[in-house]
Amino acid sequence: MKILVIGGGPAGLMAAKQAFLKGHDVCIVDSQEKLGKKLLMTGNTRCNITNNKELNEFMKQCSKSTRFLYSSLSEFGPKEIIEFFNEHNCPLVPEDYDRMFPQSQKATDILNVLLTESVKTELNTKVERLNIKDHTIESITTNKGELTADHYILATGGKSFPVSGSDGSGYKLLQSVGHTITDLVGIETGLHSINTRPLQGLSLKDVTIKVRVKNKVKTTEIGDVLFTHFGLSGPGILKISETVVEHLKHPVSITLSLQQVDLSTGSLTKKLKAIYPNRFVDELLKDYDEKPLEQTSNYDKEIIRTIYLNPTYKITGVQPIEKAFVTKGGVATKDIDPITMKSKLIHNLSICGEVLDCHGSVGGYNLTLALSSGYTAGRKI
Ligand SMILES: Cc1cc2nc3c(=O)[nH]c(=O)nc-3n(C[C@H](O)[C@H](O)[C@H](O)COP(=O)(O)OP(=O)(O)OC[C@H]3O[C@@H](n4cnc5c(N)ncnc54)[C@H](O)[C@@H]3O)c2cc1C
C-alpha cells in the first residue's frame, strides 16, 4: 500500500518506520525544511526520550484521557523503547533514577535512529486540506499541489513552539472531517508573577514548590526554579504548571519552601546566604529586622519559619500556548480505535502523537506517548 505520513516528528517518524518494515511504500510530508525539528529541541537538545517506570506507575503521571493509549503502551511502552534504542546502537541511560536520555546526550542520535533511509520525504510541504468522499480521503491538498495514497497517518503534533512546525493546523484538518477537538491549553509552561521581578536571572536548585489555590496546597513538587522577566520557570515550575493552569480562575500562588536552618544562634542572613544566592536572600529579607538569633523571640522565629522560609508569589497568568512545551487537549479519543489508532470516522486515516487528547508529565512521558502511538499506527494499518 502507498502510505502518506503527515508530520515528521517522533510519532510520524516511528509510524513511517513501522509501516515501511511491514512492506508498505511510505512517504513523510512535512511543512518544515527538515524532519524532527521539535525532537532536536527536547531535553535542552539532550532529549529525555522516555522514562523507565513500570507501566502502571508511568500511567499515574499521565492525564486520565491517556488511558486510551494503555493497549499501545503495553505493546510498545517505556521498556520496549529502551530496548529499541539499545538495539539501534543508541543506548539510553537514566538520570535522577528514571528519566532516560541517550548515552551520547545528543537528541540528534535519537533522530538518526528514527529516520528510515528508504522512506521518501516531501519537505517544505504543508498539508492544507483533506479531500474526503464517502468517509475516505481521496487526496490531500498541499501548498505544492495534490498528493494521493491508499492510507494516511496524521501526526502533526500540538500547538506549542510553532517555529518547530507544529502550529496547530492538524487540529483544523481533523475538525474539518468531523473529528472533535477538546479544549487546547498550553502546559509545561512558565508562570506570570509580578513580585518576582527583582529576582530575574536567579535560579534555585531542588526547592520544594507548593501550588496554593485559595490558599490551600493543591500539589507539591521538588525541582529547580528559575526567575525570569515574566515570573517563574525552570523544570520544577514546568512540572506543577498544569495544576496552576487548571485553577487559574481562582487565586493561585506558589510557595517555595526553603531549607530549614538552625534558628538557635547566629545570623539568619549569613545562614541563608550559605545556601542561596546573595541577591535572593537580600530580597527575601528586605523587610526583616535582623538581630542575632539568640536575641530573637520565639514568636519572631515562628514568623521566620512560616513567612521568610516560605516565600510566596502570586500567580497572575501563564505563558501563551505557543511558548508552552506541551499541548493539553486535542483529538477526542472516542473517535479513534485504541488498538490500531485508526479513525472511526474516516476509513483510510490513522492518528497518532501529541495531536491526540493524551499527555503526560515532564520526564520523557510525552515522547513516549508519541513513539508508542506512532508505533501502533504504523504497524496496524
Ligand atoms: C522545548 C521543548 C522541549 C521538550 N522536551 C521534551 C522532553 O525532553 N521529553 C519529552 O517527553 N517531551 C518533550 N517535549 C514534548 C515533545 O517534544 C512532544 O510531545 C513531541 O515532539 C510530540 O511529537 P509529535 O510527533 O506528536 O509532534 P511534533 O514533534 O510536534 O511533530 C509534528 C510534525 O508535524 C509537522 N506538521 C504540523 N502540521 C503540519 C501540516 N499541516 N503539514 C505538514 N506538516 C505538518 C511539523 O512540522 C512537525 O515536524 C518538549 C517540547 C518542547 C517544545
CSV table of C-alpha atoms and ligand atoms in Angstrom, one decimal:
chain,number,residue,atom,x,y,z
A,1,MET,CA,0.0,0.0,0.0
A,2,LYS,CA,1.0,3.6,-0.5
A,3,ILE,CA,1.1,5.4,2.8
A,4,LEU,CA,1.4,9.2,3.4
A,5,VAL,CA,2.5,10.2,6.9
A,6,ILE,CA,1.6,13.8,7.6
A,7,GLY,CA,4.1,15.2,10.1
A,8,GLY,CA,7.7,14.0,10.6
A,9,GLY,CA,8.1,14.4,14.4
A,10,PRO,CA,8.8,11.4,16.6
A,11,ALA,CA,5.2,10.0,16.2
A,12,GLY,CA,5.2,10.3,12.4
A,13,LEU,CA,8.8,9.0,12.1
A,14,MET,CA,8.1,5.9,14.2
A,15,ALA,CA,4.8,5.3,12.2
A,16,ALA,CA,6.7,5.6,8.9
A,17,LYS,CA,9.4,3.2,10.1
A,18,GLN,CA,6.9,0.6,11.2
A,19,ALA,CA,4.8,0.9,8.1
A,20,PHE,CA,7.9,0.6,5.9
A,21,LEU,CA,9.0,-2.5,7.9
A,22,LYS,CA,5.6,-4.0,7.2
A,23,GLY,CA,6.4,-3.7,3.5
A,24,HIS,CA,4.5,-0.5,2.6
A,25,ASP,CA,5.6,2.3,0.3
A,26,VAL,CA,5.9,5.2,2.7
A,27,CYS,CA,6.4,8.9,2.2
A,28,ILE,CA,6.5,11.6,5.0
A,29,VAL,CA,5.1,15.0,4.2
A,30,ASP,CA,6.3,17.8,6.5
A,31,SER,CA,5.9,21.6,6.4
A,32,GLN,CA,9.5,22.2,7.5
A,33,GLU,CA,12.8,22.1,5.7
A,34,LYS,CA,13.9,19.1,7.9
A,35,LEU,CA,12.3,16.3,10.0
A,36,GLY,CA,12.2,16.2,13.8
A,37,LYS,CA,12.7,19.9,14.5
A,38,LYS,CA,11.0,19.8,17.9
A,39,LEU,CA,12.6,16.5,18.8
A,40,LEU,CA,16.0,18.2,18.4
A,41,MET,CA,15.0,20.8,20.9
A,42,THR,CA,13.9,18.3,23.6
A,43,GLY,CA,15.6,18.0,26.9
A,44,ASN,CA,17.7,21.0,26.1
A,45,THR,CA,18.9,19.2,23.0
A,46,ARG,CA,19.8,16.1,25.1
A,47,CYS,CA,16.3,14.5,24.6
A,48,ASN,CA,14.6,12.9,27.6
A,49,ILE,CA,13.2,10.2,25.3
A,50,THR,CA,11.4,8.0,27.8
A,51,ASN,CA,11.0,7.1,31.5
A,52,ASN,CA,11.9,3.7,32.9
A,53,LYS,CA,8.9,3.4,35.2
A,54,GLU,CA,6.7,0.3,35.2
A,55,LEU,CA,3.7,0.9,33.0
A,56,ASN,CA,1.2,1.3,35.9
A,57,GLU,CA,3.4,3.8,37.6
A,58,PHE,CA,4.0,5.6,34.2
A,59,MET,CA,0.3,5.9,33.7
A,60,LYS,CA,-0.1,7.7,37.0
A,61,GLN,CA,1.9,10.6,35.6
A,62,CYS,CA,-0.4,10.9,32.5
A,63,SER,CA,-3.8,12.5,32.0
A,64,LYS,CA,-6.9,10.4,32.5
A,65,SER,CA,-7.5,10.5,28.8
A,66,THR,CA,-4.2,8.8,28.2
A,67,ARG,CA,-5.7,5.5,29.4
A,68,PHE,CA,-6.8,5.3,25.8
A,69,LEU,CA,-3.2,4.5,25.0
A,70,TYR,CA,-2.9,1.7,27.5
A,71,SER,CA,-3.0,-1.0,24.9
A,72,SER,CA,-0.5,0.7,22.7
A,73,LEU,CA,1.8,1.3,25.6
A,74,SER,CA,1.5,-2.3,26.7
A,75,GLU,CA,2.8,-3.3,23.3
A,76,PHE,CA,5.4,-0.6,22.8
A,77,GLY,CA,6.0,1.3,26.1
A,78,PRO,CA,9.0,2.6,28.1
A,79,LYS,CA,10.6,-0.9,28.3
A,80,GLU,CA,10.3,-1.6,24.6
A,81,ILE,CA,11.5,2.0,23.7
A,82,ILE,CA,14.7,1.4,25.8
A,83,GLU,CA,15.2,-1.9,24.1
A,84,PHE,CA,14.5,-0.4,20.7
A,85,PHE,CA,17.2,2.3,21.1
A,86,ASN,CA,19.7,-0.2,22.5
A,87,GLU,CA,19.2,-2.5,19.5
A,88,HIS,CA,19.8,0.5,17.2
A,89,ASN,CA,23.2,1.3,18.9
A,90,CYS,CA,21.9,4.3,20.8
A,91,PRO,CA,21.9,3.1,24.4
A,92,LEU,CA,19.8,5.1,26.9
A,93,VAL,CA,21.0,6.0,30.4
A,94,PRO,CA,18.9,7.0,33.4
A,95,GLU,CA,19.1,10.4,35.1
A,96,ASP,CA,17.5,11.1,38.5
A,97,TYR,CA,16.6,7.4,38.6
A,98,ASP,CA,14.0,7.1,35.8
A,99,ARG,CA,14.3,9.8,33.2
A,100,MET,CA,16.1,8.2,30.2
A,101,PHE,CA,18.5,10.1,27.9
A,102,PRO,CA,20.7,8.9,25.1
A,103,GLN,CA,24.2,8.0,26.5
A,104,SER,CA,25.7,10.4,24.0
A,105,GLN,CA,23.4,13.2,25.4
A,106,LYS,CA,22.5,14.2,21.9
A,107,ALA,CA,19.0,14.5,20.5
A,108,THR,CA,20.5,14.1,17.0
A,109,ASP,CA,21.4,10.5,17.8
A,110,ILE,CA,17.7,9.8,18.7
A,111,LEU,CA,16.6,11.4,15.5
A,112,ASN,CA,19.1,9.4,13.4
A,113,VAL,CA,17.6,6.2,14.8
A,114,LEU,CA,14.1,7.3,13.9
A,115,LEU,CA,14.9,8.3,10.3
A,116,THR,CA,14.5,5.5,7.8
A,117,GLU,CA,16.6,5.8,4.6
A,118,SER,CA,14.1,4.1,2.3
A,119,VAL,CA,11.2,6.3,3.4
A,120,LYS,CA,10.6,9.1,1.0
A,121,THR,CA,10.1,12.7,2.1
A,122,GLU,CA,8.2,15.7,0.8
A,123,LEU,CA,9.7,18.6,2.8
A,124,ASN,CA,8.6,22.3,2.9
A,125,THR,CA,5.2,20.8,2.1
A,126,LYS,CA,2.3,21.9,4.2
A,127,VAL,CA,-0.9,20.0,4.2
A,128,GLU,CA,-3.8,22.4,3.8
A,129,ARG,CA,-6.9,20.2,3.2
A,130,LEU,CA,-8.0,16.6,3.4
A,131,ASN,CA,-10.3,15.9,0.4
A,132,ILE,CA,-13.0,13.4,1.5
A,133,LYS,CA,-15.5,11.3,-0.4
A,134,ASP,CA,-17.7,8.6,1.3
A,135,HIS,CA,-15.7,8.8,4.6
A,136,THR,CA,-12.5,8.2,2.7
A,137,ILE,CA,-9.6,10.5,2.0
A,138,GLU,CA,-9.3,10.8,-1.8
A,139,SER,CA,-6.3,13.2,-1.8
A,140,ILE,CA,-4.6,15.8,0.3
A,141,THR,CA,-4.1,19.4,-0.9
A,142,THR,CA,-0.7,20.9,0.0
A,143,ASN,CA,1.0,24.2,-0.7
A,144,LYS,CA,2.7,22.4,-3.6
A,145,GLY,CA,-0.3,20.6,-5.1
A,146,GLU,CA,-2.3,17.4,-4.5
A,147,LEU,CA,-0.9,14.1,-3.2
A,148,THR,CA,-2.7,10.7,-3.0
A,149,ALA,CA,-2.2,7.5,-1.1
A,150,ASP,CA,-4.1,4.4,0.0
A,151,HIS,CA,-3.8,5.2,3.6
A,152,TYR,CA,-2.9,8.4,5.6
A,153,ILE,CA,-1.3,8.7,9.1
A,154,LEU,CA,-1.7,12.2,10.6
A,155,ALA,CA,1.0,13.1,13.2
A,156,THR,CA,1.0,16.8,13.2
A,157,GLY,CA,1.8,17.4,16.9
A,158,GLY,CA,0.4,20.0,19.2
A,159,LYS,CA,0.2,23.8,19.0
A,160,SER,CA,3.2,24.8,21.1
A,161,PHE,CA,6.5,26.0,19.6
A,162,PRO,CA,5.1,26.7,16.2
A,163,VAL,CA,8.6,27.5,14.9
A,164,SER,CA,9.2,23.7,15.1
A,165,GLY,CA,6.3,23.3,12.6
A,166,SER,CA,3.6,22.1,15.0
A,167,ASP,CA,1.3,25.1,14.6
A,168,GLY,CA,-2.0,23.5,15.4
A,169,SER,CA,-3.0,23.1,11.7
A,170,GLY,CA,-3.5,19.4,12.2
A,171,TYR,CA,-6.4,20.1,14.6
A,172,LYS,CA,-8.2,22.1,11.9
A,173,LEU,CA,-7.6,19.4,9.3
A,174,LEU,CA,-9.2,16.8,11.6
A,175,GLN,CA,-12.0,19.1,12.7
A,176,SER,CA,-12.9,19.7,9.0
A,177,VAL,CA,-13.5,15.9,8.5
A,178,GLY,CA,-15.7,15.6,11.6
A,179,HIS,CA,-13.3,14.8,14.5
A,180,THR,CA,-14.0,16.5,17.8
A,181,ILE,CA,-11.1,18.6,19.2
A,182,THR,CA,-11.2,19.1,23.0
A,183,ASP,CA,-10.0,22.4,24.6
A,184,LEU,CA,-6.4,23.2,23.8
A,185,VAL,CA,-4.3,24.6,26.6
A,186,GLY,CA,-0.5,25.0,26.9
A,187,ILE,CA,1.0,23.1,29.8
A,188,GLU,CA,4.6,22.6,31.0
A,189,THR,CA,4.8,26.4,30.8
A,190,GLY,CA,6.2,29.4,32.7
A,191,LEU,CA,4.1,31.3,35.2
A,192,HIS,CA,3.5,35.0,35.3
A,193,SER,CA,4.2,36.8,38.6
A,194,ILE,CA,4.9,40.4,39.4
A,195,ASN,CA,6.6,40.2,42.8
A,196,THR,CA,9.4,38.0,41.4
A,197,ARG,CA,10.8,40.9,39.2
A,198,PRO,CA,13.7,41.8,41.4
A,199,LEU,CA,14.9,38.2,41.3
A,200,GLN,CA,15.1,38.0,37.5
A,201,GLY,CA,18.1,35.8,36.3
A,202,LEU,CA,18.4,33.9,39.6
A,203,SER,CA,17.9,30.1,39.9
A,204,LEU,CA,17.4,27.9,42.9
A,205,LYS,CA,18.2,24.1,42.9
A,206,ASP,CA,15.9,21.4,44.3
A,207,VAL,CA,13.4,23.6,46.0
A,208,THR,CA,10.1,22.3,47.4
A,209,ILE,CA,7.4,24.0,45.3
A,210,LYS,CA,3.8,24.2,46.5
A,211,VAL,CA,0.8,25.3,44.4
A,212,ARG,CA,-1.7,27.0,46.6
A,213,VAL,CA,-5.3,27.5,45.3
A,214,LYS,CA,-7.4,29.8,47.5
A,215,ASN,CA,-4.5,29.4,50.0
A,216,LYS,CA,-4.9,25.6,50.2
A,217,VAL,CA,-1.9,23.4,49.0
A,218,LYS,CA,-3.0,21.6,45.8
A,219,THR,CA,0.2,20.0,44.8
A,220,THR,CA,3.9,19.8,45.9
A,221,GLU,CA,7.0,19.0,43.8
A,222,ILE,CA,10.7,19.3,44.2
A,223,GLY,CA,12.7,20.8,41.4
A,224,ASP,CA,14.8,23.7,40.1
A,225,VAL,CA,13.2,27.1,39.8
A,226,LEU,CA,14.3,30.0,37.5
A,227,PHE,CA,13.2,33.6,38.0
A,228,THR,CA,12.7,35.2,34.6
A,229,HIS,CA,11.5,38.5,33.2
A,230,PHE,CA,7.8,37.2,33.2
A,231,GLY,CA,7.9,35.4,36.6
A,232,LEU,CA,8.8,31.7,37.3
A,233,SER,CA,10.1,29.0,35.1
A,234,GLY,CA,12.6,26.0,35.3
A,235,PRO,CA,12.0,22.3,35.4
A,236,GLY,CA,10.2,22.3,38.8
A,237,ILE,CA,7.8,25.0,37.7
A,238,LEU,CA,7.1,23.3,34.4
A,239,LYS,CA,6.1,20.2,36.4
A,240,ILE,CA,3.5,22.0,38.5
A,241,SER,CA,2.3,24.3,35.8
A,242,GLU,CA,-0.6,22.0,34.8
A,243,THR,CA,-2.2,22.4,38.3
A,244,VAL,CA,-1.8,26.1,38.0
A,245,VAL,CA,-3.4,26.2,34.6
A,246,GLU,CA,-6.4,24.1,35.9
A,247,HIS,CA,-7.1,26.5,38.7
A,248,LEU,CA,-6.3,29.9,37.2
A,249,LYS,CA,-9.9,31.1,37.7
A,250,HIS,CA,-9.2,31.1,41.5
A,251,PRO,CA,-6.4,33.0,43.3
A,252,VAL,CA,-3.3,30.9,42.8
A,253,SER,CA,0.1,31.3,44.4
A,254,ILE,CA,3.4,29.4,44.5
A,255,THR,CA,5.2,28.9,47.8
A,256,LEU,CA,8.9,27.9,47.7
A,257,SER,CA,9.6,26.1,50.9
A,258,LEU,CA,13.3,26.8,51.7
A,259,GLN,CA,15.6,24.6,53.6
A,260,GLN,CA,15.1,24.7,57.4
A,261,VAL,CA,18.0,26.4,59.1
A,262,ASP,CA,19.0,26.2,62.8
A,263,LEU,CA,17.4,29.3,64.4
A,264,SER,CA,19.1,29.0,67.8
A,265,THR,CA,22.2,31.3,67.3
A,266,GLY,CA,24.0,33.4,64.7
A,267,SER,CA,22.7,35.4,61.8
A,268,LEU,CA,19.8,34.3,59.6
A,269,THR,CA,21.2,36.3,56.6
A,270,LYS,CA,24.5,34.5,56.8
A,271,LYS,CA,22.9,31.1,57.2
A,272,LEU,CA,20.7,31.6,54.2
A,273,LYS,CA,23.5,33.1,52.1
A,274,ALA,CA,25.5,29.9,52.7
A,275,ILE,CA,22.7,28.1,50.8
A,276,TYR,CA,21.0,30.5,48.4
A,277,PRO,CA,22.3,33.3,46.1
A,278,ASN,CA,23.0,36.6,47.9
A,279,ARG,CA,20.6,38.6,45.8
A,280,PHE,CA,17.8,36.1,46.6
A,281,VAL,CA,18.4,36.4,50.3
A,282,ASP,CA,18.7,40.2,50.2
A,283,GLU,CA,15.3,40.4,48.5
A,284,LEU,CA,13.8,37.8,50.8
A,285,LEU,CA,14.9,39.5,54.0
A,286,LYS,CA,14.5,43.1,52.8
A,287,ASP,CA,11.7,43.8,55.4
A,288,TYR,CA,13.3,41.7,58.1
A,289,ASP,CA,14.8,43.5,61.1
A,290,GLU,CA,18.0,41.5,61.5
A,291,LYS,CA,19.3,40.8,65.0
A,292,PRO,CA,21.3,37.8,66.4
A,293,LEU,CA,19.0,34.7,66.5
A,294,GLU,CA,19.8,34.2,70.2
A,295,GLN,CA,18.1,37.5,70.9
A,296,THR,CA,15.1,36.7,68.6
A,297,SER,CA,11.8,35.8,70.4
A,298,ASN,CA,10.1,32.5,69.8
A,299,TYR,CA,7.2,34.5,68.2
A,300,ASP,CA,9.6,36.1,65.7
A,301,LYS,CA,11.2,32.7,65.0
A,302,GLU,CA,7.8,31.4,64.1
A,303,ILE,CA,7.4,34.2,61.6
A,304,ILE,CA,10.8,33.4,60.1
A,305,ARG,CA,9.7,29.8,59.7
A,306,THR,CA,6.3,30.4,58.3
A,307,ILE,CA,6.9,33.5,56.2
A,308,TYR,CA,10.5,34.1,55.4
A,309,LEU,CA,11.4,30.5,54.8
A,310,ASN,CA,8.3,30.0,52.7
A,311,PRO,CA,8.3,32.9,50.2
A,312,THR,CA,5.0,33.1,48.3
A,313,TYR,CA,4.5,34.5,44.8
A,314,LYS,CA,1.0,35.5,43.5
A,315,ILE,CA,0.5,34.0,40.0
A,316,THR,CA,-1.2,36.3,37.5
A,317,GLY,CA,-1.3,34.1,34.5
A,318,VAL,CA,0.8,31.6,32.4
A,319,GLN,CA,2.9,31.9,29.2
A,320,PRO,CA,0.9,31.7,25.9
A,321,ILE,CA,0.4,28.2,24.4
A,322,GLU,CA,3.0,29.0,21.7
A,323,LYS,CA,5.6,29.2,24.5
A,324,ALA,CA,4.4,26.1,26.4
A,325,PHE,CA,6.2,22.8,25.9
A,326,VAL,CA,3.1,20.6,25.5
A,327,THR,CA,-0.5,21.0,24.4
A,328,LYS,CA,-3.1,19.6,26.7
A,329,GLY,CA,-6.3,18.5,24.8
A,330,GLY,CA,-6.6,17.5,21.2
A,331,VAL,CA,-8.4,15.0,19.1
A,332,ALA,CA,-11.1,13.3,21.2
A,333,THR,CA,-10.1,9.6,21.6
A,334,LYS,CA,-13.7,8.4,21.4
A,335,ASP,CA,-13.5,8.6,17.6
A,336,ILE,CA,-10.3,6.6,17.4
A,337,ASP,CA,-9.7,2.8,17.7
A,338,PRO,CA,-7.2,2.3,20.6
A,339,ILE,CA,-5.9,-1.0,19.1
A,340,THR,CA,-5.0,0.5,15.7
A,341,MET,CA,-5.0,4.3,16.0
A,342,LYS,CA,-7.4,4.3,13.1
A,343,SER,CA,-10.1,7.0,12.8
A,344,LYS,CA,-13.6,5.6,13.4
A,345,LEU,CA,-14.9,8.4,11.1
A,346,ILE,CA,-12.5,8.2,8.0
A,347,HIS,CA,-11.7,4.7,6.6
A,348,ASN,CA,-8.2,5.3,5.5
A,349,LEU,CA,-6.8,7.6,8.3
A,350,SER,CA,-4.8,6.8,11.4
A,351,ILE,CA,-3.9,9.5,14.0
A,352,CYS,CA,-1.0,9.5,16.5
A,353,GLY,CA,1.2,11.6,18.7
A,354,GLU,CA,0.6,14.9,20.6
A,355,VAL,CA,-2.3,15.8,18.3
A,356,LEU,CA,-4.3,13.3,20.3
A,357,ASP,CA,-6.0,14.3,23.6
A,358,CYS,CA,-3.3,12.5,25.6
A,359,HIS,CA,-0.4,13.9,27.6
A,360,GLY,CA,1.9,13.2,30.4
A,361,SER,CA,4.1,15.0,32.9
A,362,VAL,CA,7.6,16.3,32.5
A,363,GLY,CA,10.1,13.5,32.3
A,364,GLY,CA,10.0,11.7,29.0
A,365,TYR,CA,6.3,10.9,29.1
A,366,ASN,CA,5.2,12.9,26.0
A,367,LEU,CA,7.9,11.5,23.7
A,368,THR,CA,6.9,8.0,24.9
A,369,LEU,CA,3.3,8.6,24.0
A,370,ALA,CA,4.3,9.9,20.6
A,371,LEU,CA,6.6,6.9,19.9
A,372,SER,CA,4.1,4.4,21.2
A,373,SER,CA,1.1,5.7,19.3
A,374,GLY,CA,3.2,6.1,16.2
A,375,TYR,CA,4.4,2.5,16.5
A,376,THR,CA,0.8,1.3,16.7
A,377,ALA,CA,-0.4,3.5,13.8
A,378,GLY,CA,2.4,2.3,11.6
A,379,ARG,CA,2.1,-1.4,12.4
A,380,LYS,CA,-1.7,-1.7,12.4
A,381,ILE,CA,-2.6,-0.1,9.1
B,1,LIG,C1,11.3,22.8,24.0
B,1,LIG,C2,10.7,21.5,24.2
B,1,LIG,C3,11.3,20.5,24.9
B,1,LIG,C4,10.7,19.3,25.1
B,1,LIG,N1,11.3,18.3,25.8
B,1,LIG,C5,10.8,17.1,26.0
B,1,LIG,C6,11.5,16.0,26.6
B,1,LIG,O1,12.7,16.2,26.9
B,1,LIG,N2,10.8,14.9,26.8
B,1,LIG,C7,9.5,14.6,26.3
B,1,LIG,O2,9.0,13.6,26.5
B,1,LIG,N3,8.9,15.6,25.7
B,1,LIG,C8,9.5,16.8,25.5
B,1,LIG,N4,8.8,17.8,24.8
B,1,LIG,C9,7.4,17.5,24.2
B,1,LIG,C10,7.7,16.6,22.9
B,1,LIG,O3,8.7,17.3,22.1
B,1,LIG,C11,6.4,16.5,22.1
B,1,LIG,O4,5.4,15.9,22.9
B,1,LIG,C12,6.6,15.6,20.8
B,1,LIG,O5,7.6,16.2,20.0
B,1,LIG,C13,5.4,15.3,20.1
B,1,LIG,O6,5.7,14.5,19.0
B,1,LIG,P1,4.7,14.5,17.6
B,1,LIG,O7,5.5,13.7,16.6
B,1,LIG,O8,3.4,14.2,18.0
B,1,LIG,O9,4.7,16.0,17.2
B,1,LIG,P2,5.9,17.1,16.7
B,1,LIG,O10,7.2,16.6,17.3
B,1,LIG,O11,5.3,18.4,17.1
B,1,LIG,O12,5.9,16.9,15.2
B,1,LIG,C14,4.9,17.3,14.3
B,1,LIG,C15,5.4,17.4,12.9
B,1,LIG,O13,4.3,17.7,12.1
B,1,LIG,C16,4.6,18.7,11.1
B,1,LIG,N5,3.3,19.4,10.7
B,1,LIG,C17,2.5,20.0,11.5
B,1,LIG,N6,1.4,20.5,10.8
B,1,LIG,C18,1.7,20.1,9.5
B,1,LIG,C19,0.9,20.3,8.3
B,1,LIG,N7,-0.2,20.9,8.2
B,1,LIG,N8,1.5,19.8,7.1
B,1,LIG,C20,2.7,19.2,7.2
B,1,LIG,N9,3.4,19.0,8.3
B,1,LIG,C21,2.9,19.5,9.5
B,1,LIG,C22,5.6,19.6,11.9
B,1,LIG,O14,6.4,20.4,11.0
B,1,LIG,C23,6.3,18.6,12.8
B,1,LIG,O15,7.5,18.2,12.1
B,1,LIG,C24,9.4,19.1,24.6
B,1,LIG,C25,8.7,20.1,23.9
B,1,LIG,C26,9.4,21.3,23.7
B,1,LIG,C27,8.7,22.3,22.9
